[in-house]
Amino acid sequence: MTLTDARPTSTPRSDDANWWRQAAVYQIYPRSFADANGDGIGDLAGIISRVPYLATLGIDAVWLSPFYPSELADGGYDVADYRDVDPRIGTLAEFDEMVTALHAEGIKVVIDVVPNHSSDQHAWFQAALAAGRGSAERERYIFREGTGPDGSEPPTDWQSIFGGPAWTQVEDGQWYLHLFASEQPDFNWSNPEVRADFLHTLRFWSDRGVDGFRIDVAHALTKDLTDPLPSRAELDAIPRGDGQHPIWDRDEVHEIYAEWRQVFDAYDPPRTAVAEAWVERHRRPRYASADGLGQAFEFDLLTQEFDAAAFREVVTDSLALAAESGSSSTWVLSNHDVVRHATRYGLPPLSATAGSTEQDRKQGADWLLAGAPEAELDRERGLARARAASLFELALPGSAYLYQGEELGLHEVGDIPEAARQDPTFFRNPGVDIGRDGCRVPLPWERSGSSFGFGPGKAHLPQPDWFGASSAAAQDGVAGSTLELYRRALQLRRALQTQETLAWIETSRQDVLAFERPGGWVTVTNFGSEPWVLPAELAACELLVASSDLEGHAVPAEATVWLRRRAA
Ligand code: NOJ
Ligand code: CA
């Protein structure tokens, strides 16, 4: 046995400053969670009505994707007002009510902060357009003159992450930078007004009782845009790992987070933050450090195939990285940007898919936006593997970020008609990407009825017929259902988790992983296609939960079990 990361910490669930270290955090995509008033869009009243469900599920916190006023050019990640609620989603009073209802169940509330860019409908951007070139208003964003004899060419040939040009021209001829959609102008973080405004926003929500923040594109805020700007090819050739890239992961971004940390630490318990930072591995601990955001998403598990060696390597590396920063590790298998893991694991390996290079996969880029070819999908196998992977994930030391619907074992919805699609990545890459709508389809709560119980009206994205069988109602109380598997695992996890340590147990097979946590809590995952007969030492353990029923003393193919050693 090898012992990894032997740093003792306090247990989660106490109302102390460390509640986040091993929390199970459930991501709510508000527009698609529950719709109380039947306009087709999920809302805060819908979330409030489902607090009992969340409490029974056994999560420690929810993370809400943006609910702010927005034109929805990017599902709400185009924020028009950082300190309000979109009227289609609710009111500030309802927000307070939701926080109170969740807190009453011991569930913390994490919200999304989107600091790299605002919506083009934000009052500041509208003021920048009106004020014209050279104005203080334009200095809050990144405006430049065009190139070519009459300035009709963009400042550079840079591409946006969502495809298409990264610059858009405004009426008076200037251009503004948007790393994402053209409706998402990038802020100028050299401007003290921008910095002050975000401090205001963080205090605003912290004062309302929000417990933590998820920071969108945390690695892009500060930029070095000194003229002459590099071309796209030159930009792409600049290394990203030394803090000097003109756009990504610059060292000085941490000055911002050090300031934020002072705000967080002024509250009791201190507010938490988790960085969404797609940076080179060795750069991640800075985002996760105690004088910075405190935690950073670990996406490396999410970008792996269902493979024992790959999973083990990621776990070992991630625990070491987390120890380096003094943070706990984070685990993610699904979120609102990626194909649901039940579907990924039911598709042919990505390496066998045309057009996906190892490099793409490492960076997550193509892979995130690839969509799911329905015809090649083995649904049953994908779900079995997803259940095994989730049980593996929930046994790891650190916090687990779950995405709404994964507890129902939902698959990606692959067949959304073009006319119903909403994601800008679909519109900006015609014929290439189908976008991320397939994991954002409103949840099925009931077997049938209007929008499968999502609300009294139609859902804002079409739901497939198979949603009824996957609904919460169809799984509630049903032994062996994915919902009951998650409930059992989350409940056990609370009781079992103590120190953030893990010791690998060597098994007789390369495709079987086993590890032990303090208290004799043993997890075995069989990634292979043949059952694995437990050795006598493990066969003597108490069986706690299994993603597929054991066959005598054998862990079936593509399954995870949790065991507990019996007291001597
Ligand atoms: C990351 C978010 O998770 C994604 O949904 C969004 O489109 C981009 N950041 C831009 O805000
Ligand atoms: Ca609604």
Coordinates of C-alpha atoms and ligand atoms in Angstrom, one line a residue:
M1 CA 0.0 0.0 0.0
T2 CA 1.2 3.5 -0.8
L3 CA 0.1 6.4 1.3
T4 CA -0.8 9.6 -0.5
D5 CA -1.3 13.0 1.0
A6 CA -1.2 12.3 4.7
R7 CA -2.3 15.7 5.9
P8 CA -4.9 15.6 8.6
T9 CA -7.9 18.0 8.4
S10 CA -11.1 18.5 10.2
T11 CA -14.2 16.7 9.1
P12 CA -16.7 18.5 6.8
R13 CA -20.3 19.4 7.6
S14 CA -19.4 21.3 10.7
D15 CA -20.2 25.0 10.4
D16 CA -16.6 25.9 10.4
A17 CA -14.1 27.5 8.0
N18 CA -13.3 24.2 6.5
W19 CA -16.8 23.1 5.4
W20 CA -15.7 23.1 1.7
R21 CA -12.8 20.8 2.0
Q22 CA -14.7 17.6 1.4
A23 CA -18.1 19.0 0.4
A24 CA -20.3 17.4 -2.2
V25 CA -21.4 20.4 -4.2
Y26 CA -24.4 20.1 -6.5
Q27 CA -24.4 22.4 -9.6
I28 CA -27.8 23.9 -10.4
Y29 CA -28.2 25.3 -13.9
P30 CA -31.1 27.6 -12.8
R31 CA -32.8 27.9 -16.1
S32 CA -33.1 24.1 -16.4
F33 CA -33.7 22.9 -12.8
A34 CA -37.4 23.6 -11.9
D35 CA -39.9 26.1 -13.3
A36 CA -42.5 27.3 -10.8
N37 CA -44.5 29.7 -13.0
G38 CA -44.7 27.7 -16.2
D39 CA -42.9 30.1 -18.6
G40 CA -40.5 27.4 -19.6
I41 CA -37.6 28.8 -17.7
G42 CA -36.4 27.4 -14.4
D43 CA -36.6 29.9 -11.5
L44 CA -35.7 30.6 -7.9
A45 CA -39.2 29.6 -6.8
G46 CA -38.6 26.3 -8.5
I47 CA -35.4 25.8 -6.6
I48 CA -37.1 26.6 -3.4
S49 CA -39.8 24.1 -4.1
R50 CA -37.1 21.4 -4.6
V51 CA -35.1 22.1 -1.4
P52 CA -36.6 18.9 0.2
Y53 CA -35.2 16.9 -2.8
L54 CA -31.8 18.5 -2.4
A55 CA -31.8 17.8 1.4
T56 CA -32.8 14.2 0.8
L57 CA -30.1 13.8 -1.8
G58 CA -27.5 14.5 0.9
I59 CA -25.3 17.2 -0.7
D60 CA -23.4 19.8 1.3
A61 CA -23.7 22.8 -1.0
V62 CA -25.3 24.0 -4.2
W63 CA -23.5 26.0 -6.8
L64 CA -25.8 28.1 -9.0
S65 CA -24.8 28.9 -12.5
P66 CA -25.6 32.6 -13.4
F67 CA -29.1 33.8 -12.6
Y68 CA -28.3 37.5 -13.2
P69 CA -30.1 39.7 -15.7
S70 CA -28.9 38.5 -19.1
E71 CA -29.7 38.5 -22.8
L72 CA -28.8 34.8 -22.7
A73 CA -26.3 35.0 -25.5
D74 CA -24.3 32.5 -23.5
G75 CA -26.8 30.8 -21.2
G76 CA -26.4 33.7 -18.6
Y77 CA -22.6 33.9 -18.7
D78 CA -23.2 37.2 -20.4
V79 CA -24.1 39.2 -17.3
A80 CA -25.9 42.5 -17.7
D81 CA -26.1 43.3 -13.9
Y82 CA -23.9 41.5 -11.4
R83 CA -26.0 42.5 -8.4
D84 CA -29.5 41.5 -9.4
V85 CA -31.6 38.6 -10.4
D86 CA -33.0 38.1 -13.9
P87 CA -36.8 39.0 -13.7
R88 CA -37.5 35.8 -15.6
I89 CA -35.7 33.8 -12.8
G90 CA -36.9 35.7 -9.8
T91 CA -36.2 38.6 -7.4
L92 CA -33.7 39.5 -4.8
A93 CA -36.3 38.7 -2.2
E94 CA -36.7 35.2 -3.6
F95 CA -33.0 34.8 -3.7
D96 CA -32.9 35.6 0.1
E97 CA -35.7 33.2 0.6
M98 CA -33.9 30.5 -1.3
V99 CA -30.7 31.0 0.8
T100 CA -32.7 30.8 4.0
A101 CA -34.4 27.6 2.9
L102 CA -31.1 25.9 1.9
H103 CA -29.3 27.1 5.0
A104 CA -32.2 25.7 7.1
E105 CA -31.3 22.3 5.6
G106 CA -27.6 22.8 6.3
I107 CA -26.9 23.3 2.5
K108 CA -24.3 26.1 1.6
V109 CA -24.8 28.3 -1.3
V110 CA -22.1 29.0 -3.9
I111 CA -22.8 31.4 -6.8
D112 CA -21.1 32.0 -10.1
V113 CA -19.0 35.1 -10.7
V114 CA -18.2 36.0 -14.3
P115 CA -15.4 38.6 -14.1
N116 CA -13.6 38.2 -17.5
H117 CA -16.5 39.7 -19.5
S118 CA -19.9 41.3 -19.1
S119 CA -22.9 41.2 -21.4
D120 CA -22.9 43.8 -24.2
Q121 CA -26.2 44.9 -22.5
H122 CA -24.4 45.8 -19.3
A123 CA -24.8 49.5 -18.4
W124 CA -21.1 50.0 -18.6
F125 CA -20.8 48.6 -22.1
Q126 CA -23.7 50.6 -23.3
A127 CA -22.1 53.7 -21.8
A128 CA -18.9 52.8 -23.5
L129 CA -20.6 52.7 -26.9
A130 CA -22.4 56.0 -26.3
A131 CA -19.3 57.8 -25.0
G132 CA -17.1 57.1 -28.0
R133 CA -13.4 56.6 -28.6
G134 CA -10.9 57.9 -26.0
S135 CA -13.5 58.1 -23.3
A136 CA -13.1 56.9 -19.7
E137 CA -16.1 54.6 -20.4
R138 CA -14.3 52.8 -23.1
E139 CA -11.4 52.2 -20.8
R140 CA -13.4 49.7 -18.8
Y141 CA -13.3 47.4 -21.8
I142 CA -10.7 46.6 -24.4
F143 CA -11.2 48.9 -27.4
R144 CA -8.6 49.3 -30.2
E145 CA -8.4 50.8 -33.7
G146 CA -8.7 48.5 -36.6
T147 CA -6.0 47.8 -39.1
G148 CA -5.8 48.3 -42.9
P149 CA -5.9 51.6 -44.7
D150 CA -9.3 52.5 -43.3
G151 CA -9.3 50.5 -40.1
S152 CA -11.9 48.1 -41.4
E153 CA -9.8 45.1 -40.5
P154 CA -9.7 43.8 -36.9
P155 CA -6.7 44.7 -34.7
T156 CA -5.6 41.1 -35.0
D157 CA -6.7 37.8 -36.5
W158 CA -7.4 36.3 -33.1
Q159 CA -10.2 33.7 -32.8
S160 CA -12.7 33.6 -30.0
I161 CA -12.9 30.4 -27.9
F162 CA -16.4 29.9 -29.3
G163 CA -15.2 30.2 -32.9
G164 CA -15.2 33.2 -35.2
P165 CA -13.3 36.5 -34.7
A166 CA -12.4 37.7 -31.2
W167 CA -12.9 41.4 -32.2
T168 CA -16.1 43.1 -33.2
Q169 CA -16.4 46.5 -34.7
V170 CA -18.7 49.2 -33.3
E171 CA -20.5 52.0 -35.1
D172 CA -17.7 54.6 -34.9
G173 CA -15.2 52.2 -36.3
Q174 CA -13.4 51.0 -33.1
W175 CA -13.1 47.3 -32.3
Y176 CA -13.6 45.6 -28.9
L177 CA -12.1 42.3 -27.7
H178 CA -14.3 39.3 -26.7
L179 CA -12.6 36.0 -26.0
F180 CA -16.0 34.4 -26.1
A181 CA -19.2 35.5 -28.0
S182 CA -19.4 39.0 -29.4
E183 CA -22.1 39.7 -26.8
Q184 CA -19.4 39.2 -24.1
P185 CA -17.0 42.1 -24.2
D186 CA -13.8 41.5 -22.1
F187 CA -13.3 43.9 -19.2
N188 CA -10.1 45.8 -18.8
W189 CA -8.7 44.6 -15.5
S190 CA -6.0 47.3 -15.5
N191 CA -8.8 49.7 -14.7
P192 CA -9.3 50.3 -11.0
E193 CA -13.0 50.9 -11.5
V194 CA -13.4 47.4 -12.7
R195 CA -11.5 46.0 -9.7
A196 CA -13.6 48.1 -7.3
D197 CA -16.8 47.0 -8.9
F198 CA -16.1 43.3 -8.4
L199 CA -15.2 43.8 -4.8
H200 CA -18.5 45.5 -4.4
T201 CA -20.3 42.5 -6.1
L202 CA -18.5 40.0 -3.8
R203 CA -19.5 41.9 -0.7
F204 CA -23.0 42.4 -2.0
W205 CA -23.7 38.6 -2.2
S206 CA -21.6 37.7 0.8
D207 CA -23.7 40.1 2.8
R208 CA -26.8 38.3 1.6
G209 CA -25.4 35.1 3.1
V210 CA -23.8 33.5 0.0
D211 CA -21.1 31.1 1.3
G212 CA -18.8 30.9 -1.7
F213 CA -18.1 31.7 -5.3
R214 CA -17.2 29.9 -8.5
I215 CA -15.0 32.0 -10.6
D216 CA -15.6 31.8 -14.4
V217 CA -12.5 31.8 -16.6
A218 CA -10.4 32.8 -13.6
H219 CA -7.1 32.6 -15.6
A220 CA -8.0 35.2 -18.2
L221 CA -8.7 38.5 -16.4
T222 CA -5.3 40.3 -16.7
K223 CA -3.9 40.8 -20.2
D224 CA -0.8 42.4 -21.7
L225 CA -2.1 44.0 -24.8
T226 CA 0.8 46.3 -25.5
D227 CA 1.2 47.2 -29.2
P228 CA 2.2 45.7 -31.5
L229 CA -0.2 42.8 -30.8
P230 CA 1.0 39.4 -31.9
S231 CA -0.8 37.6 -34.7
R232 CA -2.9 34.5 -34.0
A233 CA -0.1 32.2 -34.9
E234 CA 2.4 34.1 -32.8
L235 CA 0.0 34.1 -29.9
D236 CA -0.6 30.4 -30.1
A237 CA 3.2 29.8 -30.1
I238 CA 3.7 31.7 -26.9
P239 CA 4.1 29.2 -23.9
R240 CA 1.4 29.3 -21.4
G241 CA 3.2 27.8 -18.4
D242 CA 5.4 30.7 -17.2
G243 CA 2.9 33.4 -16.3
Q244 CA 3.9 35.7 -19.2
H245 CA 1.4 34.7 -21.9
P246 CA -0.4 37.9 -23.1
I247 CA -3.8 36.5 -22.2
W248 CA -3.8 33.3 -20.3
D249 CA -2.8 32.6 -16.8
R250 CA -0.6 35.7 -16.2
D251 CA 1.1 35.9 -12.9
E252 CA -0.5 39.3 -12.0
V253 CA -4.0 37.8 -12.0
H254 CA -3.2 36.6 -8.5
E255 CA -2.9 40.2 -7.2
I256 CA -6.7 40.4 -7.9
Y257 CA -7.4 37.2 -6.0
A258 CA -5.2 38.3 -3.1
E259 CA -7.5 41.3 -2.8
W260 CA -10.6 39.1 -3.1
R261 CA -9.3 36.9 -0.4
Q262 CA -9.2 39.9 2.0
V263 CA -12.9 40.4 1.3
F264 CA -13.7 36.6 1.8
D265 CA -11.8 36.5 5.0
A266 CA -13.7 39.4 6.5
Y267 CA -16.7 37.1 6.8
D268 CA -17.3 34.4 9.3
P269 CA -17.0 31.7 8.2
P270 CA -14.7 33.0 5.4
R271 CA -16.3 33.0 2.0
T272 CA -14.9 30.3 -0.3
A273 CA -14.0 30.4 -3.9
V274 CA -13.2 27.8 -6.6
A275 CA -11.4 28.8 -9.8
E276 CA -12.4 27.6 -13.2
A277 CA -8.9 27.8 -14.6
W278 CA -7.8 25.8 -17.6
V279 CA -4.1 26.1 -16.9
E280 CA -1.0 23.9 -17.0
R281 CA -1.0 21.5 -14.0
H282 CA 1.9 23.1 -12.2
R283 CA 0.2 26.5 -12.3
R284 CA -3.0 25.3 -10.6
P285 CA -1.9 25.5 -7.0
R286 CA -1.6 29.2 -7.2
Y287 CA -5.3 29.6 -7.8
A288 CA -6.0 27.1 -5.0
S289 CA -3.8 28.7 -2.4
A290 CA -5.1 29.9 0.9
D291 CA -4.2 33.5 0.0
G292 CA -5.9 33.2 -3.3
L293 CA -9.2 31.7 -4.3
G294 CA -8.6 28.6 -2.1
Q295 CA -9.7 25.9 -4.5
A296 CA -9.4 25.2 -8.2
F297 CA -11.4 22.8 -10.4
E298 CA -9.5 19.6 -11.3
F299 CA -10.8 18.7 -14.7
D300 CA -8.3 15.9 -15.4
L301 CA -10.6 13.1 -14.3
L302 CA -13.3 14.5 -16.6
T303 CA -11.0 14.4 -19.7
Q304 CA -10.0 10.8 -19.2
E305 CA -11.6 7.7 -20.8
F306 CA -13.0 5.2 -18.3
D307 CA -9.6 3.6 -17.7
A308 CA -8.0 2.4 -14.5
A309 CA -4.4 3.6 -15.2
A310 CA -5.6 7.0 -16.3
F311 CA -7.8 7.4 -13.2
R312 CA -5.1 6.3 -10.8
E313 CA -2.6 8.7 -12.3
V314 CA -5.0 11.6 -12.1
V315 CA -5.9 10.9 -8.5
T316 CA -2.3 10.6 -7.4
D317 CA -1.3 13.8 -9.2
S318 CA -4.2 15.8 -8.1
L319 CA -3.8 14.9 -4.4
A320 CA -0.2 15.9 -4.7
L321 CA -1.1 19.2 -6.3
A322 CA -3.7 19.9 -3.7
A323 CA -1.2 19.2 -1.0
E324 CA 1.2 21.7 -2.6
S325 CA -1.4 24.5 -2.3
G326 CA -2.7 23.4 1.1
S327 CA -6.1 23.1 -0.5
S328 CA -8.3 20.0 -0.9
S329 CA -8.7 18.4 -4.3
T330 CA -11.8 18.8 -6.4
W331 CA -13.4 16.1 -8.6
V332 CA -15.7 16.7 -11.6
L333 CA -17.2 14.3 -14.0
S334 CA -19.9 16.4 -15.5
N335 CA -20.9 20.1 -15.7
H336 CA -22.9 22.4 -18.0
D337 CA -20.1 22.6 -20.5
V338 CA -19.4 19.0 -21.3
V339 CA -21.2 16.0 -22.7
R340 CA -22.7 14.1 -19.7
H341 CA -20.5 11.4 -18.4
A342 CA -23.0 8.6 -18.9
T343 CA -22.9 9.4 -22.6
R344 CA -19.2 9.9 -22.9
Y345 CA -18.5 6.5 -21.4
G346 CA -21.0 4.9 -23.8
L347 CA -19.3 6.4 -26.9
P348 CA -16.3 5.0 -28.7
P349 CA -13.1 6.3 -27.1
L350 CA -12.3 9.8 -28.1
S351 CA -8.9 8.7 -29.4
A352 CA -10.9 6.7 -32.1
T353 CA -12.9 9.8 -33.1
A354 CA -11.7 11.6 -36.2
G355 CA -10.4 15.1 -35.7
S356 CA -9.5 14.8 -32.0
T357 CA -5.8 15.0 -31.3
E358 CA -4.2 14.2 -28.0
Q359 CA -3.4 17.9 -27.7
D360 CA -7.0 18.9 -28.1
R361 CA -8.0 16.4 -25.5
K362 CA -5.5 17.6 -23.0
Q363 CA -6.7 21.2 -23.4
G364 CA -10.3 20.1 -23.3
A365 CA -11.1 22.3 -26.2
D366 CA -12.6 20.2 -29.0
W367 CA -13.6 17.6 -26.5
L368 CA -15.8 20.0 -24.5
L369 CA -17.7 21.1 -27.6
A370 CA -17.7 17.9 -29.5
G371 CA -21.4 16.9 -28.9
A372 CA -22.5 13.3 -28.8
P373 CA -23.2 11.2 -31.9
E374 CA -26.3 9.4 -30.8
A375 CA -26.1 6.5 -33.2
E376 CA -22.8 5.3 -31.8
L377 CA -24.0 5.4 -28.2
D378 CA -24.3 2.3 -26.0
R379 CA -26.6 3.8 -23.4
E380 CA -26.6 0.9 -21.0
R381 CA -22.9 0.5 -20.9
G382 CA -22.4 4.3 -20.5
L383 CA -24.7 4.4 -17.6
A384 CA -23.0 1.4 -15.8
R385 CA -19.6 3.0 -16.2
A386 CA -21.0 6.4 -15.1
R387 CA -22.4 4.9 -11.9
A388 CA -19.0 3.2 -11.3
A389 CA -17.1 6.4 -11.9
S390 CA -19.4 8.4 -9.7
L391 CA -19.0 6.0 -6.8
F392 CA -15.3 6.1 -7.4
E393 CA -15.3 9.9 -7.4
L394 CA -17.5 10.2 -4.3
A395 CA -15.0 8.0 -2.3
L396 CA -12.0 10.3 -3.1
P397 CA -10.7 12.7 -0.5
G398 CA -11.6 16.3 -1.4
S399 CA -14.8 17.9 -2.7
A400 CA -16.9 16.4 -5.5
Y401 CA -18.7 18.8 -7.8
L402 CA -21.9 17.1 -9.2
Y403 CA -24.0 18.4 -12.0
Q404 CA -27.8 18.4 -11.9
G405 CA -29.2 15.3 -13.5
E406 CA -26.2 13.1 -13.1
E407 CA -27.9 11.7 -10.0
L408 CA -30.6 10.5 -12.3
G409 CA -28.0 8.9 -14.6
L410 CA -29.2 11.2 -17.4
H411 CA -27.7 10.9 -20.8
E412 CA -26.9 13.8 -23.1
V413 CA -29.8 14.8 -25.3
G414 CA -28.3 14.4 -28.7
D415 CA -31.2 15.2 -31.0
I416 CA -32.2 18.8 -30.3
P417 CA -33.4 20.3 -33.5
E418 CA -31.3 23.1 -34.9
A419 CA -34.1 25.6 -34.5
A420 CA -34.3 25.0 -30.8
R421 CA -30.6 25.2 -30.1
Q422 CA -29.3 28.1 -27.9
D423 CA -25.6 27.7 -27.4
P424 CA -23.4 30.3 -29.1
T425 CA -20.8 27.5 -29.8
F426 CA -23.4 26.0 -32.2
F427 CA -24.0 29.2 -34.0
R428 CA -20.4 30.3 -34.2
N429 CA -19.2 26.9 -35.6
P430 CA -21.7 26.0 -38.3
G431 CA -21.6 22.3 -39.1
V432 CA -18.8 21.7 -36.7
D433 CA -20.0 21.8 -33.1
I434 CA -23.5 21.0 -31.9
G435 CA -22.8 22.9 -28.7
R436 CA -23.6 22.3 -25.1
D437 CA -27.4 22.4 -25.1
G438 CA -27.6 18.6 -24.8
C439 CA -26.6 18.6 -21.1
R440 CA -28.7 21.7 -20.3
V441 CA -32.1 20.2 -21.1
P442 CA -34.6 20.9 -18.2
L443 CA -34.7 18.1 -15.7
P444 CA -37.4 15.4 -15.7
W445 CA -39.0 15.3 -12.3
E446 CA -42.1 13.2 -13.2
R447 CA -42.7 10.2 -15.4
S448 CA -45.1 12.2 -17.7
G449 CA -47.1 15.4 -17.8
S450 CA -46.1 18.9 -18.9
S451 CA -42.4 19.1 -19.3
F452 CA -42.0 15.9 -17.1
G453 CA -42.7 17.9 -14.0
F454 CA -40.1 20.6 -14.8
G455 CA -42.9 23.0 -14.6
P456 CA -46.6 23.6 -15.6
G457 CA -45.6 24.7 -19.1
K458 CA -43.3 23.7 -21.9
A459 CA -39.5 23.5 -21.3
H460 CA -37.2 26.0 -22.9
L461 CA -35.3 23.2 -24.6
P462 CA -37.2 20.2 -25.9
Q463 CA -37.1 17.1 -23.7
P464 CA -36.9 13.6 -25.2
D465 CA -39.5 10.8 -24.6
W466 CA -37.0 8.7 -22.7
F467 CA -36.8 11.4 -20.0
G468 CA -39.9 10.0 -18.2
A469 CA -38.2 6.7 -17.4
S470 CA -35.2 8.6 -16.1
S471 CA -37.2 11.0 -14.0
A472 CA -36.8 11.5 -10.2
A473 CA -40.3 10.1 -9.7
A474 CA -39.5 6.9 -11.6
Q475 CA -36.4 6.3 -9.5
D476 CA -37.5 7.6 -6.1
G477 CA -37.4 4.7 -3.6
V478 CA -36.6 2.2 -6.3
A479 CA -33.8 -0.1 -5.2
G480 CA -30.8 0.0 -7.6
S481 CA -31.9 3.2 -9.3
T482 CA -29.2 5.8 -9.9
L483 CA -31.0 8.3 -7.7
E484 CA -31.0 5.8 -4.8
L485 CA -27.3 5.0 -5.5
Y486 CA -26.3 8.7 -5.1
R487 CA -28.5 9.1 -2.0
R488 CA -26.9 6.2 -0.3
A489 CA -23.4 7.1 -1.3
L490 CA -23.8 10.7 -0.3
Q491 CA -25.2 9.8 3.1
L492 CA -22.5 7.2 3.7
R493 CA -19.8 9.6 2.5
R494 CA -20.8 12.1 5.2
A495 CA -20.4 9.6 7.9
L496 CA -17.2 8.0 6.5
Q497 CA -15.2 11.0 5.5
T498 CA -12.5 12.0 8.0
Q499 CA -9.0 12.8 7.0
E500 CA -8.1 13.7 3.4
T501 CA -6.0 10.6 2.9
L502 CA -6.0 7.7 0.6
A503 CA -3.9 4.5 0.5
W504 CA -3.9 2.4 -2.7
I505 CA -4.3 -1.3 -2.3
E506 CA -2.5 -3.2 -5.0
T507 CA -4.8 -5.6 -6.8
S508 CA -4.0 -8.6 -9.0
R509 CA -5.2 -6.8 -12.1
Q510 CA -4.2 -3.6 -13.9
D511 CA -7.8 -2.8 -14.7
V512 CA -9.0 -3.0 -11.1
L513 CA -8.3 -0.1 -8.7
A514 CA -8.7 -0.3 -4.9
F515 CA -8.0 2.2 -2.2
E516 CA -8.6 2.6 1.4
R517 CA -9.6 5.7 3.5
P518 CA -9.3 6.0 7.3
G519 CA -11.9 4.0 9.2
G520 CA -11.4 0.9 7.0
W521 CA -13.5 2.4 4.1
V522 CA -12.4 0.5 1.0
T523 CA -13.4 1.3 -2.6
V524 CA -12.9 -1.1 -5.4
T525 CA -13.5 -0.2 -9.1
N526 CA -13.4 -2.8 -11.8
F527 CA -12.7 -0.9 -15.0
G528 CA -12.4 -4.2 -16.9
S529 CA -14.8 -6.5 -18.7
E530 CA -14.3 -9.6 -16.5
P531 CA -15.5 -9.8 -12.9
W532 CA -12.9 -9.5 -10.2
V533 CA -13.1 -11.9 -7.3
L534 CA -12.4 -10.1 -4.1
P535 CA -9.4 -11.5 -2.1
A536 CA -10.3 -13.1 1.2
E537 CA -9.3 -10.0 3.1
L538 CA -11.8 -7.9 1.2
A539 CA -14.4 -10.5 0.9
A540 CA -14.6 -10.5 4.7
C541 CA -15.6 -6.8 4.6
E542 CA -19.0 -5.3 5.1
L543 CA -20.6 -4.3 1.8
L544 CA -21.8 -0.7 2.0
V545 CA -23.0 0.1 -1.5
A546 CA -22.3 -1.1 -5.0
S547 CA -22.9 0.4 -8.5
S548 CA -23.9 -3.1 -9.7
D549 CA -24.8 -6.1 -7.6
L550 CA -21.9 -8.3 -6.6
E551 CA -21.7 -11.7 -8.1
G552 CA -21.0 -13.8 -5.0
H553 CA -17.6 -12.3 -3.9
A554 CA -16.9 -10.9 -7.3
V555 CA -17.0 -7.2 -8.4
P556 CA -18.8 -7.3 -11.8
A557 CA -17.3 -5.7 -14.9
E558 CA -17.4 -1.9 -14.9
A559 CA -18.6 -1.5 -11.4
T560 CA -17.6 0.1 -8.1
V561 CA -18.2 -1.2 -4.5
W562 CA -17.6 0.4 -1.2
L563 CA -16.7 -1.9 1.6
R564 CA -15.8 -1.5 5.3
R565 CA -13.4 -3.6 7.2
R566 CA -15.0 -5.2 10.2
A567 CA -13.6 -4.4 13.6
A568 CA -11.2 -7.1 14.7
Ligands
NOJ1 C1 -17.0 28.9 -18.7 C2 -18.5 28.6 -18.4 O1 -18.5 27.4 -17.7 C3 -19.1 28.5 -19.8 O2 -20.4 28.0 -19.7 C4 -19.1 29.8 -20.4 O3 -19.6 29.7 -21.7 C5 -17.7 30.4 -20.5 N1 -16.9 30.2 -19.3 C6 -17.7 31.9 -20.8 O4 -18.2 32.6 -19.7
CA2 CA -40.2 30.2 -14.7

